[in-house]
PDB file of C-alpha atoms in Angstrom:
ATOM      1  CA  MET A   1      -1.546  23.886  24.242  1.00 87.00           C
ATOM      2  CA  GLU A   2      -3.318  20.404  24.128  1.00 94.00           C
ATOM      3  CA  ASN A   3      -1.979  17.102  23.459  1.00 95.00           C
ATOM      4  CA  LEU A   4      -3.332  15.537  20.316  1.00 95.00           C
ATOM      5  CA  GLU A   5      -4.346  11.762  20.446  1.00 94.00           C
ATOM      6  CA  ILE A   6      -6.223   9.638  17.883  1.00 91.00           C
ATOM      7  CA  LYS A   7      -6.430   6.066  18.500  1.00 86.00           C
ATOM      8  CA  ALA A   8      -6.738   3.512  15.908  1.00 76.00           C
ATOM      9  CA  LYS A   9      -9.460   0.911  15.511  1.00 65.00           C
ATOM     10  CA  SER A  10      -8.488  -2.258  17.164  1.00 52.00           C
ATOM     11  CA  GLY A  11      -7.663  -4.718  14.416  1.00 53.00           C
ATOM     12  CA  SER A  12      -7.704  -1.789  11.909  1.00 54.00           C
ATOM     13  CA  HIS A  13      -5.193  -2.344   8.987  1.00 56.00           C
ATOM     14  CA  PHE A  14      -6.013   1.852   7.941  1.00 73.00           C
ATOM     15  CA  ARG A  15      -5.584   3.937  10.939  1.00 81.00           C
ATOM     16  CA  PRO A  16      -2.446   4.450  12.632  1.00 89.00           C
ATOM     17  CA  THR A  17      -2.149   5.847  16.655  1.00 92.00           C
ATOM     18  CA  VAL A  18      -0.870   9.141  16.818  1.00 96.00           C
ATOM     19  CA  LYS A  19      -0.102  10.745  20.238  1.00 97.00           C
ATOM     20  CA  LEU A  20       1.790  13.906  20.315  1.00 98.00           C
ATOM     21  CA  ASP A  21       2.918  16.011  23.263  1.00 98.00           C
ATOM     22  CA  ALA A  22       3.099  19.098  24.125  1.00 97.00           C
ATOM     23  CA  SER A  23       4.446  18.886  27.437  1.00 97.00           C
ATOM     24  CA  THR A  24       6.962  16.823  26.687  1.00 97.00           C
ATOM     25  CA  GLY A  25       7.454  17.658  22.632  1.00 97.00           C
ATOM     26  CA  ILE A  26       7.522  13.435  22.168  1.00 98.00           C
ATOM     27  CA  CYS A  27       5.260  12.594  18.999  1.00 98.00           C
ATOM     28  CA  GLU A  28       4.295   9.184  18.124  1.00 97.00           C
ATOM     29  CA  ILE A  29       2.832   7.874  15.167  1.00 95.00           C
ATOM     30  CA  ALA A  30       2.479   3.977  15.187  1.00 93.00           C
ATOM     31  CA  GLY A  31       0.541   1.337  12.939  1.00 86.00           C
ATOM     32  CA  GLU A  32      -0.134   1.599   9.529  1.00 81.00           C
ATOM     33  CA  SER A  33      -1.639   3.928   7.599  1.00 80.00           C
ATOM     34  CA  TYR A  34      -3.669   3.129   4.642  1.00 75.00           C
ATOM     35  CA  LEU A  35      -5.728   6.194   4.401  1.00 69.00           C
ATOM     36  CA  GLU A  36      -7.812   7.009   1.910  1.00 68.00           C
ATOM     37  CA  GLU A  37      -9.314  10.318   3.433  1.00 75.00           C
ATOM     38  CA  THR A  38      -5.428  10.684   3.544  1.00 81.00           C
ATOM     39  CA  SER A  39      -5.277  14.968   3.762  1.00 85.00           C
ATOM     40  CA  GLN A  40      -8.586  15.036   6.538  1.00 86.00           C
ATOM     41  CA  PHE A  41      -5.937  12.846   8.699  1.00 89.00           C
ATOM     42  CA  TYR A  42      -2.787  14.147   8.580  1.00 93.00           C
ATOM     43  CA  GLU A  43      -3.502  17.720   7.999  1.00 94.00           C
ATOM     44  CA  PRO A  44      -4.295  18.588  12.351  1.00 95.00           C
ATOM     45  CA  ILE A  45      -1.404  16.725  12.876  1.00 96.00           C
ATOM     46  CA  TYR A  46       0.716  18.963  10.835  1.00 96.00           C
ATOM     47  CA  ASP A  47      -1.146  22.228  12.514  1.00 97.00           C
ATOM     48  CA  TRP A  48      -0.398  20.895  15.566  1.00 98.00           C
ATOM     49  CA  LEU A  49       3.241  20.757  14.868  1.00 98.00           C
ATOM     50  CA  VAL A  50       2.804  24.174  12.964  1.00 97.00           C
ATOM     51  CA  GLU A  51       1.747  25.582  16.727  1.00 97.00           C
ATOM     52  CA  PHE A  52       4.175  23.752  19.013  1.00 97.00           C
ATOM     53  CA  MET A  53       6.895  25.181  16.792  1.00 98.00           C
ATOM     54  CA  LYS A  54       6.258  28.237  18.222  1.00 97.00           C
ATOM     55  CA  SER A  55       7.025  27.221  21.192  1.00 97.00           C
ATOM     56  CA  LYS A  56      10.753  26.325  20.423  1.00 97.00           C
ATOM     57  CA  LYS A  57      11.192  23.466  22.284  1.00 97.00           C
ATOM     58  CA  PRO A  58      12.760  20.255  21.803  1.00 98.00           C
ATOM     59  CA  ILE A  59      10.923  17.560  19.516  1.00 98.00           C
ATOM     60  CA  THR A  60      11.415  14.151  19.678  1.00 98.00           C
ATOM     61  CA  PHE A  61       9.603  12.503  16.902  1.00 98.00           C
ATOM     62  CA  ASN A  62       9.442   8.494  16.609  1.00 98.00           C
ATOM     63  CA  PHE A  63       7.644   7.123  14.000  1.00 97.00           C
ATOM     64  CA  LYS A  64       6.555   3.222  14.237  1.00 95.00           C
ATOM     65  CA  LEU A  65       4.930   2.720  11.308  1.00 91.00           C
ATOM     66  CA  SER A  66       5.057  -0.611   9.452  1.00 84.00           C
ATOM     67  CA  TYR A  67       3.589   0.353   6.250  1.00 84.00           C
ATOM     68  CA  VAL A  68       2.689   3.735   4.963  1.00 87.00           C
ATOM     69  CA  ASN A  69       0.674   3.687   1.821  1.00 84.00           C
ATOM     70  CA  THR A  70       1.411   5.745  -1.124  1.00 82.00           C
ATOM     71  CA  SER A  71      -1.521   8.502  -0.498  1.00 81.00           C
ATOM     72  CA  SER A  72      -0.109   8.803   3.060  1.00 88.00           C
ATOM     73  CA  SER A  73       3.728   9.034   2.102  1.00 89.00           C
ATOM     74  CA  LYS A  74       3.391  12.761   0.588  1.00 89.00           C
ATOM     75  CA  HIS A  75       1.853  13.558   3.818  1.00 92.00           C
ATOM     76  CA  ILE A  76       4.781  12.126   5.880  1.00 94.00           C
ATOM     77  CA  LEU A  77       6.939  13.434   3.772  1.00 94.00           C
ATOM     78  CA  PHE A  78       5.076  17.131   4.706  1.00 94.00           C
ATOM     79  CA  ILE A  79       6.050  16.061   8.294  1.00 97.00           C
ATOM     80  CA  LEU A  80       9.238  15.091   7.662  1.00 97.00           C
ATOM     81  CA  ARG A  81      10.364  18.762   6.160  1.00 97.00           C
ATOM     82  CA  LEU A  82       8.616  21.012   8.768  1.00 97.00           C
ATOM     83  CA  LEU A  83      11.091  18.651  10.983  1.00 98.00           C
ATOM     84  CA  LYS A  84      13.868  19.439   9.093  1.00 98.00           C
ATOM     85  CA  GLN A  85      13.272  23.466   8.651  1.00 98.00           C
ATOM     86  CA  TYR A  86      12.544  23.467  12.117  1.00 98.00           C
ATOM     87  CA  GLY A  87      16.346  21.559  13.006  1.00 98.00           C
ATOM     88  CA  GLU A  88      17.442  23.833  10.338  1.00 97.00           C
ATOM     89  CA  ALA A  89      16.304  27.346  12.355  1.00 97.00           C
ATOM     90  CA  GLY A  90      18.338  26.097  15.834  1.00 97.00           C
ATOM     91  CA  ASN A  91      15.464  23.888  17.580  1.00 98.00           C
ATOM     92  CA  LYS A  92      16.452  20.707  18.582  1.00 98.00           C
ATOM     93  CA  VAL A  93      15.049  18.355  16.734  1.00 98.00           C
ATOM     94  CA  GLU A  94      15.437  14.572  17.269  1.00 98.00           C
ATOM     95  CA  THR A  95      13.274  12.082  14.479  1.00 98.00           C
ATOM     96  CA  ASN A  96      13.374   7.792  15.193  1.00 98.00           C
ATOM     97  CA  TRP A  97      11.996   5.473  13.367  1.00 98.00           C
ATOM     98  CA  PHE A  98      11.464   1.583  14.894  1.00 97.00           C
ATOM     99  CA  ILE A  99      11.741  -0.968  12.373  1.00 95.00           C
ATOM    100  CA  GLU A 100      10.874  -4.163  12.806  1.00 91.00           C
ATOM    101  CA  THR A 101      14.191  -6.497  11.770  1.00 90.00           C
ATOM    102  CA  GLY A 102      13.769  -7.559   8.650  1.00 89.00           C
ATOM    103  CA  ASP A 103      11.345  -5.743   7.357  1.00 91.00           C
ATOM    104  CA  MET A 104      13.758  -4.252   4.312  1.00 92.00           C
ATOM    105  CA  ASP A 105      10.348  -2.564   2.058  1.00 92.00           C
ATOM    106  CA  THR A 106      10.099  -0.165   5.169  1.00 93.00           C
ATOM    107  CA  GLU A 107      13.808   0.572   5.329  1.00 95.00           C
ATOM    108  CA  GLU A 108      14.234   1.637   1.687  1.00 95.00           C
ATOM    109  CA  ASP A 109      11.352   3.600   2.598  1.00 94.00           C
ATOM    110  CA  VAL A 110      12.794   5.334   4.954  1.00 96.00           C
ATOM    111  CA  GLU A 111      16.247   5.477   3.701  1.00 96.00           C
ATOM    112  CA  ASP A 112      14.296   7.152   0.433  1.00 95.00           C
ATOM    113  CA  TYR A 113      12.843  10.070   3.402  1.00 96.00           C
ATOM    114  CA  MET A 114      16.197  10.788   4.202  1.00 97.00           C
ATOM    115  CA  ILE A 115      17.677  11.367   1.239  1.00 96.00           C
ATOM    116  CA  ILE A 116      14.597  13.303  -0.461  1.00 95.00           C
ATOM    117  CA  THR A 117      13.931  15.831   3.025  1.00 96.00           C
ATOM    118  CA  GLY A 118      18.061  15.939   4.127  1.00 97.00           C
ATOM    119  CA  LEU A 119      16.803  15.101   7.547  1.00 98.00           C
ATOM    120  CA  LYS A 120      18.560  12.407   9.528  1.00 97.00           C
ATOM    121  CA  ILE A 121      16.281  10.098  10.866  1.00 98.00           C
ATOM    122  CA  ASN A 122      17.357   7.228  13.193  1.00 98.00           C
ATOM    123  CA  ILE A 123      16.610   3.652  12.729  1.00 97.00           C
ATOM    124  CA  PHE A 124      16.062   1.438  15.421  1.00 97.00           C
ATOM    125  CA  HIS A 125      15.515  -2.665  15.029  1.00 95.00           C
ATOM    126  CA  PHE A 126      13.067  -4.497  17.134  1.00 90.00           C
TER     127      PHE A 126
ATOM    128  CA  MET B   1     -27.868 -43.282 -17.941  1.00 55.00           C
ATOM    129  CA  SER B   2     -30.605 -40.762 -19.160  1.00 60.00           C
ATOM    130  CA  ASP B   3     -29.009 -36.866 -19.688  1.00 65.00           C
ATOM    131  CA  GLN B   4     -29.749 -35.142 -16.707  1.00 71.00           C
ATOM    132  CA  SER B   5     -28.233 -37.476 -14.776  1.00 73.00           C
ATOM    133  CA  VAL B   6     -25.015 -37.076 -17.013  1.00 70.00           C
ATOM    134  CA  THR B   7     -25.407 -33.599 -16.337  1.00 79.00           C
ATOM    135  CA  ASN B   8     -25.637 -33.527 -12.655  1.00 80.00           C
ATOM    136  CA  ARG B   9     -23.057 -35.759 -12.496  1.00 79.00           C
ATOM    137  CA  ASP B  10     -20.647 -32.701 -14.515  1.00 82.00           C
ATOM    138  CA  LYS B  11     -21.964 -30.406 -11.966  1.00 81.00           C
ATOM    139  CA  ALA B  12     -20.544 -32.462  -8.678  1.00 83.00           C
ATOM    140  CA  SER B  13     -17.875 -33.138 -10.843  1.00 84.00           C
ATOM    141  CA  PHE B  14     -16.950 -29.011 -11.529  1.00 80.00           C
ATOM    142  CA  LEU B  15     -17.646 -28.633  -7.714  1.00 82.00           C
ATOM    143  CA  ASP B  16     -15.141 -30.886  -6.654  1.00 84.00           C
ATOM    144  CA  ASP B  17     -12.574 -29.398  -9.176  1.00 81.00           C
ATOM    145  CA  PHE B  18     -13.576 -26.360  -8.296  1.00 79.00           C
ATOM    146  CA  TYR B  19     -13.663 -26.776  -4.792  1.00 81.00           C
ATOM    147  CA  GLU B  20     -10.092 -28.663  -4.619  1.00 80.00           C
ATOM    148  CA  MET B  21      -8.636 -25.814  -7.120  1.00 77.00           C
ATOM    149  CA  LEU B  22     -10.013 -23.052  -4.238  1.00 76.00           C
ATOM    150  CA  THR B  23      -8.614 -25.395  -1.010  1.00 77.00           C
ATOM    151  CA  ASN B  24      -4.951 -26.559  -3.028  1.00 79.00           C
ATOM    152  CA  GLU B  25      -4.470 -23.184  -5.037  1.00 88.00           C
ATOM    153  CA  ILE B  26      -6.326 -20.223  -4.399  1.00 90.00           C
ATOM    154  CA  VAL B  27      -5.954 -17.962  -0.985  1.00 89.00           C
ATOM    155  CA  ILE B  28      -8.416 -15.090  -2.636  1.00 88.00           C
ATOM    156  CA  ALA B  29     -10.374 -14.736  -4.948  1.00 90.00           C
ATOM    157  CA  TYR B  30     -12.125 -11.363  -4.629  1.00 91.00           C
ATOM    158  CA  ARG B  31     -14.975  -9.631  -7.367  1.00 92.00           C
ATOM    159  CA  GLY B  32     -16.766  -6.771  -6.404  1.00 91.00           C
ATOM    160  CA  THR B  33     -15.609  -3.016  -5.077  1.00 89.00           C
ATOM    161  CA  PHE B  34     -12.988  -2.087  -2.963  1.00 84.00           C
ATOM    162  CA  GLU B  35     -14.039  -0.049  -0.330  1.00 81.00           C
ATOM    163  CA  LYS B  36     -12.925  -0.064   3.521  1.00 74.00           C
ATOM    164  CA  SER B  37     -14.863  -2.016   5.051  1.00 76.00           C
ATOM    165  CA  ILE B  38     -14.472  -4.947   2.096  1.00 81.00           C
ATOM    166  CA  LEU B  39     -10.891  -4.694   2.551  1.00 79.00           C
ATOM    167  CA  GLY B  40     -11.001  -5.243   6.471  1.00 77.00           C
ATOM    168  CA  VAL B  41     -12.450  -8.110   5.778  1.00 80.00           C
ATOM    169  CA  LEU B  42     -10.171  -9.607   3.348  1.00 81.00           C
ATOM    170  CA  ALA B  43      -7.063  -8.296   5.566  1.00 78.00           C
ATOM    171  CA  GLN B  44      -8.163 -10.603   7.826  1.00 77.00           C
ATOM    172  CA  ASN B  45      -8.612 -12.940   6.151  1.00 78.00           C
ATOM    173  CA  ILE B  46      -5.003 -12.722   5.300  1.00 78.00           C
ATOM    174  CA  GLU B  47      -4.275 -12.778   8.693  1.00 73.00           C
ATOM    175  CA  SER B  48      -5.588 -16.255   8.911  1.00 76.00           C
ATOM    176  CA  SER B  49      -4.790 -17.532   6.334  1.00 75.00           C
ATOM    177  CA  VAL B  50      -0.886 -16.934   5.596  1.00 76.00           C
ATOM    178  CA  HIS B  51       0.796 -18.512   8.435  1.00 73.00           C
ATOM    179  CA  GLU B  52       4.144 -17.119   7.222  1.00 72.00           C
ATOM    180  CA  SER B  53       6.707 -14.933   8.236  1.00 78.00           C
ATOM    181  CA  THR B  54       5.805 -11.347   9.480  1.00 81.00           C
ATOM    182  CA  VAL B  55       8.153 -10.091   7.104  1.00 86.00           C
ATOM    183  CA  LEU B  56       6.526 -12.233   4.514  1.00 89.00           C
ATOM    184  CA  LYS B  57       3.136 -11.603   5.960  1.00 87.00           C
ATOM    185  CA  LYS B  58       4.039  -7.694   5.514  1.00 86.00           C
ATOM    186  CA  LYS B  59       5.511  -7.785   2.193  1.00 90.00           C
ATOM    187  CA  PHE B  60       1.898 -10.280   0.971  1.00 91.00           C
ATOM    188  CA  PHE B  61       0.042  -7.527   3.117  1.00 87.00           C
ATOM    189  CA  LYS B  62       1.728  -4.350   1.583  1.00 89.00           C
ATOM    190  CA  LEU B  63       1.060  -5.978  -2.233  1.00 93.00           C
ATOM    191  CA  PHE B  64      -2.320  -6.716  -1.876  1.00 91.00           C
ATOM    192  CA  LEU B  65      -3.134  -2.943  -0.167  1.00 88.00           C
ATOM    193  CA  GLU B  66      -1.409  -1.356  -3.251  1.00 90.00           C
ATOM    194  CA  LEU B  67      -2.810  -3.562  -6.284  1.00 93.00           C
ATOM    195  CA  ALA B  68      -6.305  -3.652  -4.448  1.00 90.00           C
ATOM    196  CA  GLN B  69      -6.034   0.332  -4.296  1.00 87.00           C
ATOM    197  CA  ASN B  70      -4.533   1.047  -8.183  1.00 88.00           C
ATOM    198  CA  ILE B  71      -8.186  -1.008  -9.020  1.00 91.00           C
ATOM    199  CA  ALA B  72     -10.106   1.389  -6.036  1.00 85.00           C
ATOM    200  CA  ASN B  73      -9.087   4.614  -7.567  1.00 84.00           C
ATOM    201  CA  HIS B  74      -8.444   3.196 -11.482  1.00 87.00           C
ATOM    202  CA  SER B  75     -11.418   1.042 -12.340  1.00 90.00           C
ATOM    203  CA  VAL B  76     -13.814   2.628 -14.738  1.00 91.00           C
ATOM    204  CA  GLU B  77     -16.824   0.019 -13.117  1.00 92.00           C
ATOM    205  CA  ILE B  78     -17.514   2.500 -10.592  1.00 90.00           C
ATOM    206  CA  SER B  79     -20.240   1.232  -8.022  1.00 88.00           C
ATOM    207  CA  SER B  80     -21.271   3.034  -5.081  1.00 83.00           C
ATOM    208  CA  THR B  81     -20.324   1.581  -1.488  1.00 74.00           C
ATOM    209  CA  SER B  82     -22.754   1.134   1.505  1.00 70.00           C
ATOM    210  CA  ASP B  83     -21.266   4.429   2.497  1.00 70.00           C
ATOM    211  CA  GLY B  84     -22.774   6.161  -0.262  1.00 76.00           C
ATOM    212  CA  GLU B  85     -19.259   6.410  -1.897  1.00 76.00           C
ATOM    213  CA  ASP B  86     -17.833   5.556  -5.118  1.00 82.00           C
ATOM    214  CA  SER B  87     -15.550   2.542  -5.573  1.00 84.00           C
ATOM    215  CA  GLY B  88     -14.124   0.729  -8.618  1.00 89.00           C
ATOM    216  CA  VAL B  89     -14.501  -2.718  -9.137  1.00 92.00           C
ATOM    217  CA  GLY B  90     -12.486  -5.275 -10.002  1.00 94.00           C
ATOM    218  CA  LEU B  91     -10.576  -8.923  -9.713  1.00 94.00           C
ATOM    219  CA  LEU B  92      -8.185  -9.809  -7.365  1.00 94.00           C
ATOM    220  CA  ILE B  93      -6.609 -13.572  -7.183  1.00 94.00           C
ATOM    221  CA  ILE B  94      -3.947 -14.291  -4.670  1.00 94.00           C
ATOM    222  CA  LYS B  95      -3.135 -17.632  -5.866  1.00 94.00           C
ATOM    223  CA  HIS B  96       0.467 -20.389  -4.903  1.00 93.00           C
ATOM    224  CA  LYS B  97       2.379 -20.810  -7.697  1.00 94.00           C
ATOM    225  CA  GLY B  98       4.969 -22.741  -6.548  1.00 93.00           C
ATOM    226  CA  THR B  99       7.398 -21.126  -4.295  1.00 94.00           C
ATOM    227  CA  ASN B 100       5.769 -18.380  -4.826  1.00 95.00           C
ATOM    228  CA  TYR B 101       2.403 -16.278  -4.637  1.00 95.00           C
ATOM    229  CA  LEU B 102       0.784 -15.154  -7.692  1.00 96.00           C
ATOM    230  CA  PHE B 103      -1.332 -12.180  -7.075  1.00 97.00           C
ATOM    231  CA  ILE B 104      -4.016 -11.166 -10.115  1.00 96.00           C
ATOM    232  CA  THR B 105      -5.592  -7.889 -10.514  1.00 96.00           C
ATOM    233  CA  GLY B 106      -8.638  -7.098 -13.448  1.00 95.00           C
ATOM    234  CA  ASN B 107     -10.185  -4.328 -13.947  1.00 95.00           C
ATOM    235  CA  LEU B 108     -12.243  -2.158 -16.624  1.00 94.00           C
ATOM    236  CA  ILE B 109     -10.199   1.077 -18.271  1.00 94.00           C
ATOM    237  CA  GLU B 110     -10.314   3.448 -20.888  1.00 93.00           C
ATOM    238  CA  ALA B 111      -8.953   1.385 -24.165  1.00 92.00           C
ATOM    239  CA  GLU B 112      -6.681   4.990 -24.660  1.00 92.00           C
ATOM    240  CA  HIS B 113      -4.907   4.319 -21.392  1.00 93.00           C
ATOM    241  CA  PHE B 114      -3.999   0.769 -21.752  1.00 94.00           C
ATOM    242  CA  LEU B 115      -0.494   2.007 -24.148  1.00 95.00           C
ATOM    243  CA  GLU B 116       0.726   4.391 -21.512  1.00 94.00           C
ATOM    244  CA  ILE B 117       0.051   1.841 -18.147  1.00 95.00           C
ATOM    245  CA  LYS B 118       1.964  -0.309 -20.214  1.00 96.00           C
ATOM    246  CA  LYS B 119       5.081   1.547 -21.407  1.00 96.00           C
ATOM    247  CA  ILE B 120       5.541   2.602 -17.490  1.00 96.00           C
ATOM    248  CA  ILE B 121       5.480  -1.098 -16.537  1.00 97.00           C
ATOM    249  CA  ASP B 122       8.004  -1.953 -19.033  1.00 97.00           C
ATOM    250  CA  ASN B 123      10.154   0.983 -17.933  1.00 97.00           C
ATOM    251  CA  ILE B 124       9.438  -0.304 -14.795  1.00 97.00           C
ATOM    252  CA  ASN B 125      10.642  -4.092 -15.446  1.00 98.00           C
ATOM    253  CA  LYS B 126      14.049  -2.801 -17.249  1.00 98.00           C
ATOM    254  CA  LEU B 127      15.331  -1.288 -13.906  1.00 98.00           C
ATOM    255  CA  ASN B 128      17.363  -2.570 -11.362  1.00 97.00           C
ATOM    256  CA  ARG B 129      16.441  -1.941  -7.509  1.00 96.00           C
ATOM    257  CA  GLU B 130      18.616   0.876  -7.051  1.00 95.00           C
ATOM    258  CA  GLU B 131      17.236   2.518 -10.279  1.00 97.00           C
ATOM    259  CA  LEU B 132      13.868   1.584  -8.986  1.00 97.00           C
ATOM    260  CA  ARG B 133      14.199   3.091  -6.020  1.00 96.00           C
ATOM    261  CA  LYS B 134      15.772   6.270  -7.668  1.00 96.00           C
ATOM    262  CA  LEU B 135      12.843   6.391  -9.978  1.00 97.00           C
ATOM    263  CA  LYS B 136      10.889   6.357  -6.547  1.00 95.00           C
ATOM    264  CA  ARG B 137      12.082   9.030  -5.428  1.00 95.00           C
ATOM    265  CA  THR B 138      11.043  11.433  -8.511  1.00 94.00           C
ATOM    266  CA  HIS B 139       7.220   9.685  -7.763  1.00 93.00           C
ATOM    267  CA  PHE B 140       7.708  10.559  -4.262  1.00 89.00           C
ATOM    268  CA  GLU B 141       8.278  14.100  -5.479  1.00 88.00           C
ATOM    269  CA  LEU B 142       5.822  14.348  -7.786  1.00 91.00           C
ATOM    270  CA  ALA B 143       3.409  12.817  -4.921  1.00 87.00           C
ATOM    271  CA  GLU B 144       3.984  16.054  -2.763  1.00 85.00           C
ATOM    272  CA  LYS B 145       3.247  17.875  -5.111  1.00 87.00           C
ATOM    273  CA  GLY B 146      -0.024  16.287  -6.251  1.00 85.00           C
ATOM    274  CA  GLU B 147       1.315  16.089  -9.525  1.00 89.00           C
ATOM    275  CA  LYS B 148       0.429  12.522 -11.649  1.00 88.00           C
ATOM    276  CA  ASN B 149       2.818   9.973 -10.420  1.00 90.00           C
ATOM    277  CA  TYR B 150       3.092   5.950 -10.286  1.00 91.00           C
ATOM    278  CA  LEU B 151       4.526   5.632  -7.203  1.00 91.00           C
ATOM    279  CA  GLY B 152       2.010   2.791  -6.818  1.00 92.00           C
ATOM    280  CA  LEU B 153       3.555   0.697  -9.304  1.00 95.00           C
ATOM    281  CA  ILE B 154       6.913   1.477  -8.206  1.00 96.00           C
ATOM    282  CA  GLN B 155       5.919   0.382  -5.079  1.00 94.00           C
ATOM    283  CA  ILE B 156       3.976  -3.049  -6.387  1.00 96.00           C
ATOM    284  CA  ALA B 157       7.440  -3.625  -8.214  1.00 97.00           C
ATOM    285  CA  LEU B 158      10.045  -2.754  -5.237  1.00 96.00           C
ATOM    286  CA  VAL B 159       7.829  -4.646  -2.348  1.00 95.00           C
ATOM    287  CA  SER B 160       7.171  -7.494  -5.467  1.00 96.00           C
ATOM    288  CA  GLY B 161      10.972  -8.200  -6.078  1.00 96.00           C
ATOM    289  CA  HIS B 162       9.835  -9.527  -9.566  1.00 96.00           C
ATOM    290  CA  LYS B 163       9.160  -8.145 -12.658  1.00 97.00           C
ATOM    291  CA  LEU B 164       4.974  -6.766 -13.308  1.00 97.00           C
ATOM    292  CA  GLU B 165       3.122  -8.781 -16.221  1.00 97.00           C
ATOM    293  CA  ILE B 166       0.625  -6.563 -18.396  1.00 96.00           C
ATOM    294  CA  ALA B 167      -1.908  -8.433 -20.552  1.00 95.00           C
ATOM    295  CA  LYS B 168      -5.778  -6.888 -21.270  1.00 94.00           C
ATOM    296  CA  GLN B 169      -8.874  -8.287 -23.187  1.00 92.00           C
ATOM    297  CA  GLU B 170     -11.331  -5.931 -25.309  1.00 88.00           C
ATOM    298  CA  THR B 171     -14.137  -5.410 -24.141  1.00 87.00           C
ATOM    299  CA  ASP B 172     -16.801  -3.308 -26.106  1.00 76.00           C
ATOM    300  CA  ASN B 173     -17.433   0.250 -25.563  1.00 79.00           C
ATOM    301  CA  ASN B 174     -13.534   1.528 -25.763  1.00 88.00           C
ATOM    302  CA  LYS B 175     -12.713  -0.488 -22.831  1.00 92.00           C
ATOM    303  CA  LEU B 176     -10.625  -3.318 -22.673  1.00 94.00           C
ATOM    304  CA  PHE B 177      -9.995  -5.322 -18.945  1.00 94.00           C
ATOM    305  CA  LEU B 178      -6.254  -4.926 -17.551  1.00 95.00           C
ATOM    306  CA  ILE B 179      -4.706  -7.521 -16.134  1.00 96.00           C
ATOM    307  CA  ILE B 180      -1.529  -6.925 -13.675  1.00 96.00           C
ATOM    308  CA  SER B 181       0.318  -9.536 -12.350  1.00 96.00           C
ATOM    309  CA  ALA B 182       2.975  -9.607  -9.818  1.00 97.00           C
ATOM    310  CA  GLU B 183       4.748 -12.188  -8.310  1.00 97.00           C
ATOM    311  CA  LEU B 184       5.888 -12.912  -4.290  1.00 96.00           C
ATOM    312  CA  SER B 185       8.876 -15.215  -3.121  1.00 95.00           C
ATOM    313  CA  LYS B 186       7.700 -17.403   0.122  1.00 91.00           C
ATOM    314  CA  GLU B 187      10.904 -17.501   1.736  1.00 86.00           C
ATOM    315  CA  TYR B 188      11.097 -14.479   3.381  1.00 80.00           C
TER     316      TYR B 188
END
């Protein structure tokens, strides 16, 4: 299975950087997600995860998103629910969210994602 | 003194006042489509003109994007962008207001939708932060199911931390100009 990488355009506030590593199971979405074509962007990520999960290998998912616009947020929820189901099926899942110190809006969003999905997300400040 | 020289003096005075207002009060004033390329230019403008803490800069940016997105998606005045896509047209002004920034948006809507939007904003304004977060979670789930939701307005209220204001100006053809404003403290 191949890695999936999507690079954000330099200076872009619209598209995050994505690195999904099939050999290590370490996945990362970083930057800001203000997208109009959210389904087009997030569906390949979701599909990659579904395919990877057939391997039953551990996954570490690192979110380094400081801004998720409202239309991107439902796709983030889809991914979090998928990770939750994978963990409930007996697989090893670790989900981390890196938040800049003082960014309470993002911290509240992550807390809300946890309440909605029931997935444990470790919050790290930097 | 001729009438013409009085008129010219008025124009010069107007330009002086206008320039002073732009320099001292206005952070961004824009009217047009809110397509991606325009948002990119405005976002760069924010990066260079808001010399504040990174937390405030992020909040400023979030408010700007949610309000701009509201116009792009909900204005009934539509224009084709350079990419051939349709985008809503509207007005966005961000200005200084003492210890706050004031964000004002304006766009055309169908007149019949005003009361519904006002009811939503009145409800948002009644809630404390925890109640608002609870409402946001409900609307997150509506968004997830692809159902109608007001996540954008709730998010604007949460990031702003102030009550939202709504106003209207009547126009012709069963449409009206919807004005929504939000404030953001500079003390983050």
